[in-house]
Amino acid sequence: MSTLLPILRKVLQFQFYKQHAGFFFLAFMLLFGLIDASQIVGYHVSLMRGMASTPWLCGLALLGWTLYSLKINFFTRQLLRSEGSMFLLNLQACSPATRWWIFWVSHVEMMLPVIVYTWVASVVFVADKTYGILILFLLYPFVLCTISAYLYVRQLMGVLEEKELGFIDRISRLKIFQLRSYYFVLLKQMLHERKLALFIAKVGSFGILYIAFTLNETNFEKGEFFILYHIIISAHAVIIYYMVQFLENKLAGLRQWPLHYWQRFTIAAIPCFILLLPEMVYMILHGQHMFTLPEIGGIYFFSAAQLCVFFSLLYLPRMNMDRYLVYLFTIFAFSIFMMLLKMYWLYGVVELLLAITIYRLRFERFEQPEGEK
Amino acid sequence: MLQIEGYHKAYHGQTILRIPAVTFDQPRTWIKGGNGAGKSTLFKSLAALIPFEGTITLNGKEMRKHLQHWRSVVNYAEAEPIFPAFLTGEDLIRWYQQTKRGTPEQVNKLIDTLGVRKYMHQKVGGYSSGMAKKLSLVLAFIGCPELILLDEPLATLDVEAQAIILALTDEYVQQGVQVILTSHQGLAAVSEQWQYVHTCLIADKNLTQL
């Protein structure tokens, strides 16, 4: 087992943290970036105390950790299914205790951000003598790890069982989705392989919209909203990153198809525009006290066009996740300024032209950055 | 002795291969068949990697009932091996050594025999197809196998390495290991031992013994 864990760590834990760097950055921004540095400790301590005294806030935290655990679970199970990880099936040859222990430790290592948070919270709970919530917080992440380890072992040992088609697989086999299916291939991929990432992005996105338009209906500044709105876009930028990875790795054969650049670009543009439709609908329903209808349309157009820019940026040389984030935040700084000038439509058109130009120039010369294959 | 009964494999309702009953009781078996005949599918089934209908038994132990044992004693090398690009050959060798309970002496001997040592510390992503193939063959011989499945073991290898592989299989056969392989290339020209072997043909979604 001494050799197995470090190797599994390379395959699983390192890859998980690497592939979800954007997600962690977003979570970090939400937890620490929006609060004044001098108030961070006080804010989090009162948040922890709030969890101990308010059942719904406590439930929300537990739900968040469950979703995070599900994200890990989804990643691990997907890895176990992938062709390149077939060697992992050799774990079947190990004793049941070894199999279980290895997966449990792996899940614990990927749950570390949650576990560290609960340990910090437990210091507050000990000081406040709220032992019930202390036990709940200390045990809950490990319960999630235990359930996940059980699911991994079950999948590992169930490799000879035929899998039934899931709901989304059944839906996607309907004839209507087969028409010109390459236009919707990225949308389908999102729903199939990145549904959890999409779900988390949408939960965060609607949480922000809810805070801006519903909870703080009267006392929310446009400037504050624009900053928060860019967090929504950055959550979706991670999905765009996955889209390009899928397009250029698993669907590399599409390059051989006799498609025009316009058609290729449309394949990416369609999900970019569809992705943000729910946010636009929410803004139409709840945000008209802050923005007019044309403004909402402009914000939607500009943000969808920005996702197209992110898509095209990934075709620039040596564009790994780190560089992608740098470009992303440079664009954010500029676009917040443009939003404040209310030049949504103009900026959207410029973005779209920029996206098309970069894509047209870089598509043929695209090379996967080292380590992203 | 390997026995297959009532084997049926289909993808999306379309039959790929159907084998009512067959027994492999010879130490060396060569399975022939054209492209897409179902050789790799059969090998993946024998290696307990994909679901299928029917029962497969090795030396009296049925695959589904003894999956842990099966994984320990059945080794498989793919025709076109795929490994995570960020792992080194050494990582994979150590992984197999631990899970298949191979001894350091055995592993070192295999590494030297197939000439993998000089690049085993590099990441697999930088391997040529021949290097990856040799690595997958080293992995297929690690441990105490009762059955070794080699899917196109000679493809992408140079003539010298081809002879080494067949000599290695002979060494294992001498120790009582059963070897089943597929190859589009003639084996007799490479090794005398493989001149008169048990040969099967997969064609028309069926397997026949020649």
Coordinates of C-alpha atoms in Angstrom, one line a residue, chain A residues 15 32 72 96 104 112-114 127 129 164 177 191 261 279-280 293 315 324-325 329 344:
Chain A
Q15 CA -5.3 16.1 -11.0
F32 CA -12.3 36.0 1.5
I72 CA -15.0 14.8 -6.0
P96 CA -11.1 -5.4 0.5
W104 CA -11.1 6.7 1.8
L112 CA -9.1 18.8 2.9
P113 CA -10.4 22.4 2.3
V114 CA -13.7 21.4 4.0
A127 CA -14.9 28.2 22.9
K129 CA -19.3 25.3 24.3
E164 CA -28.3 1.2 -17.5
F177 CA -31.2 16.1 -30.6
L191 CA -24.9 18.0 -19.5
Y261 CA -14.5 28.3 -39.5
E279 CA -29.5 34.5 -15.7
M280 CA -31.0 36.8 -18.3
L293 CA -34.9 45.8 -20.6
Y315 CA -6.4 28.7 -28.6
Y324 CA -6.0 31.5 -18.7
L325 CA -6.8 32.9 -15.3
F329 CA -8.9 38.8 -14.8
Y344 CA -22.8 46.9 -23.2

